[in-house]
Amino acid sequence: REVGRLAAASCDLLVAVGGGPAAALADAARTAGLKRTWHLEDADAATATLRRSLENGDVVLIKGSRSIGLDRTVDALLGREAS
């Protein structure tokens, strides 16, 4: 919950990916006032949401385990998608 509150104070948007802990993070950030907050089940949904939401010059921090597949999100956002 504390991380969600800190995110609301320092981020323009938050995408939390995964199960219960991610949902709790997104809920805490939303409760603390961060309106652009999403809780998504997988990395593909995160990629799609970030592509729609990011603007030129935005800085992105992606933190998560490789088992969720966020490395694919990083690759997609950087234009390094597998063919």
PDB file of C-alpha atoms in Angstrom:
ATOM      1  CA  ARG A   1       0.000   0.000   0.000  1.00  0.00           C
ATOM      2  CA  GLU A   2       2.831   2.371   0.836  1.00  0.00           C
ATOM      3  CA  VAL A   3       4.342   1.878  -2.631  1.00  0.00           C
ATOM      4  CA  GLY A   4       0.976   2.730  -4.177  1.00  0.00           C
ATOM      5  CA  ARG A   5       0.812   5.961  -2.199  1.00  0.00           C
ATOM      6  CA  LEU A   6       4.367   6.833  -3.207  1.00  0.00           C
ATOM      7  CA  ALA A   7       3.560   6.080  -6.850  1.00  0.00           C
ATOM      8  CA  ALA A   8       0.564   8.411  -6.696  1.00  0.00           C
ATOM      9  CA  ALA A   9       2.820  11.172  -5.386  1.00  0.00           C
ATOM     10  CA  SER A  10       5.509  10.743  -8.029  1.00  0.00           C
ATOM     11  CA  CYS A  11       4.072   9.149 -11.200  1.00  0.00           C
ATOM     12  CA  ASP A  12       1.810  10.293 -13.992  1.00  0.00           C
ATOM     13  CA  LEU A  13       0.544   6.774 -14.602  1.00  0.00           C
ATOM     14  CA  LEU A  14       0.906   3.278 -13.191  1.00  0.00           C
ATOM     15  CA  VAL A  15       0.490  -0.087 -14.857  1.00  0.00           C
ATOM     16  CA  ALA A  16       0.595  -2.963 -12.362  1.00  0.00           C
ATOM     17  CA  VAL A  17       0.818  -6.446 -13.867  1.00  0.00           C
ATOM     18  CA  GLY A  18      -0.018  -9.747 -12.226  1.00  0.00           C
ATOM     19  CA  GLY A  19      -2.131 -11.112  -9.409  1.00  0.00           C
ATOM     20  CA  GLY A  20      -3.047  -9.954  -5.934  1.00  0.00           C
ATOM     21  CA  PRO A  21      -0.011  -7.821  -5.060  1.00  0.00           C
ATOM     22  CA  ALA A  22      -0.285  -5.930  -8.363  1.00  0.00           C
ATOM     23  CA  ALA A  23      -3.992  -5.366  -7.770  1.00  0.00           C
ATOM     24  CA  ALA A  24      -3.277  -4.049  -4.263  1.00  0.00           C
ATOM     25  CA  LEU A  25      -0.615  -1.685  -5.627  1.00  0.00           C
ATOM     26  CA  ALA A  26      -2.966  -0.317  -8.289  1.00  0.00           C
ATOM     27  CA  ASP A  27      -5.791   0.046  -5.787  1.00  0.00           C
ATOM     28  CA  ALA A  28      -3.576   1.924  -3.314  1.00  0.00           C
ATOM     29  CA  ALA A  29      -2.339   4.284  -6.038  1.00  0.00           C
ATOM     30  CA  ARG A  30      -5.889   4.924  -7.261  1.00  0.00           C
ATOM     31  CA  THR A  31      -7.109   5.529  -3.699  1.00  0.00           C
ATOM     32  CA  ALA A  32      -4.244   8.001  -3.212  1.00  0.00           C
ATOM     33  CA  GLY A  33      -5.421   9.971  -6.240  1.00  0.00           C
ATOM     34  CA  LEU A  34      -3.545   8.561  -9.242  1.00  0.00           C
ATOM     35  CA  LYS A  35      -6.306   8.446 -11.842  1.00  0.00           C
ATOM     36  CA  ARG A  36      -4.280   6.904 -14.694  1.00  0.00           C
ATOM     37  CA  THR A  37      -3.837   3.535 -12.995  1.00  0.00           C
ATOM     38  CA  TRP A  38      -4.359   0.100 -14.510  1.00  0.00           C
ATOM     39  CA  HIS A  39      -4.187  -3.401 -13.076  1.00  0.00           C
ATOM     40  CA  LEU A  40      -3.598  -5.875 -15.888  1.00  0.00           C
ATOM     41  CA  GLU A  41      -3.188  -9.636 -15.901  1.00  0.00           C
ATOM     42  CA  ASP A  42      -0.332 -10.025 -18.373  1.00  0.00           C
ATOM     43  CA  ALA A  43       2.546  -8.362 -20.189  1.00  0.00           C
ATOM     44  CA  ASP A  44       0.727  -8.230 -23.528  1.00  0.00           C
ATOM     45  CA  ALA A  45      -2.067  -6.161 -21.994  1.00  0.00           C
ATOM     46  CA  ALA A  46       0.556  -3.920 -20.365  1.00  0.00           C
ATOM     47  CA  THR A  47       2.269  -3.387 -23.706  1.00  0.00           C
ATOM     48  CA  ALA A  48      -0.989  -2.433 -25.409  1.00  0.00           C
ATOM     49  CA  THR A  49      -1.976  -0.068 -22.595  1.00  0.00           C
ATOM     50  CA  LEU A  50       1.425   1.619 -22.501  1.00  0.00           C
ATOM     51  CA  ARG A  51       1.464   2.064 -26.273  1.00  0.00           C
ATOM     52  CA  ARG A  52      -1.883   3.873 -26.064  1.00  0.00           C
ATOM     53  CA  SER A  53      -0.944   5.933 -23.023  1.00  0.00           C
ATOM     54  CA  LEU A  54       2.666   7.017 -23.399  1.00  0.00           C
ATOM     55  CA  GLU A  55       3.699  10.254 -25.022  1.00  0.00           C
ATOM     56  CA  ASN A  56       7.015  11.329 -26.537  1.00  0.00           C
ATOM     57  CA  GLY A  57       9.511  12.127 -23.816  1.00  0.00           C
ATOM     58  CA  ASP A  58       7.838  10.032 -21.110  1.00  0.00           C
ATOM     59  CA  VAL A  59      10.202   8.173 -18.798  1.00  0.00           C
ATOM     60  CA  VAL A  60       9.221   4.592 -18.007  1.00  0.00           C
ATOM     61  CA  LEU A  61      10.354   2.359 -15.159  1.00  0.00           C
ATOM     62  CA  ILE A  62       9.462  -1.283 -15.644  1.00  0.00           C
ATOM     63  CA  LYS A  63       9.993  -3.456 -12.607  1.00  0.00           C
ATOM     64  CA  GLY A  64       8.892  -7.050 -12.439  1.00  0.00           C
ATOM     65  CA  SER A  65       9.908 -10.645 -12.735  1.00  0.00           C
ATOM     66  CA  ARG A  66      10.786 -12.216 -16.043  1.00  0.00           C
ATOM     67  CA  SER A  67       8.172 -14.857 -15.361  1.00  0.00           C
ATOM     68  CA  ILE A  68       5.478 -12.230 -15.967  1.00  0.00           C
ATOM     69  CA  GLY A  69       7.123 -11.407 -19.295  1.00  0.00           C
ATOM     70  CA  LEU A  70       7.748  -7.701 -18.852  1.00  0.00           C
ATOM     71  CA  ASP A  71      11.005  -8.105 -20.748  1.00  0.00           C
ATOM     72  CA  ARG A  72       8.768  -8.542 -23.827  1.00  0.00           C
ATOM     73  CA  THR A  73       7.054  -5.265 -22.944  1.00  0.00           C
ATOM     74  CA  VAL A  74      10.416  -3.501 -22.800  1.00  0.00           C
ATOM     75  CA  ASP A  75      11.428  -4.979 -26.154  1.00  0.00           C
ATOM     76  CA  ALA A  76       8.124  -3.966 -27.744  1.00  0.00           C
ATOM     77  CA  LEU A  77       8.310  -0.407 -26.454  1.00  0.00           C
ATOM     78  CA  LEU A  78      11.873  -0.107 -27.717  1.00  0.00           C
ATOM     79  CA  GLY A  79      10.931  -1.514 -31.119  1.00  0.00           C
ATOM     80  CA  ARG A  80      12.853  -4.757 -30.595  1.00  0.00           C
ATOM     81  CA  GLU A  81       9.904  -7.102 -31.046  1.00  0.00           C
ATOM     82  CA  ALA A  82      10.624 -10.632 -32.208  1.00  0.00           C
ATOM     83  CA  SER A  83       9.561 -11.359 -35.752  1.00  0.00           C
TER      84      SER A  83
END
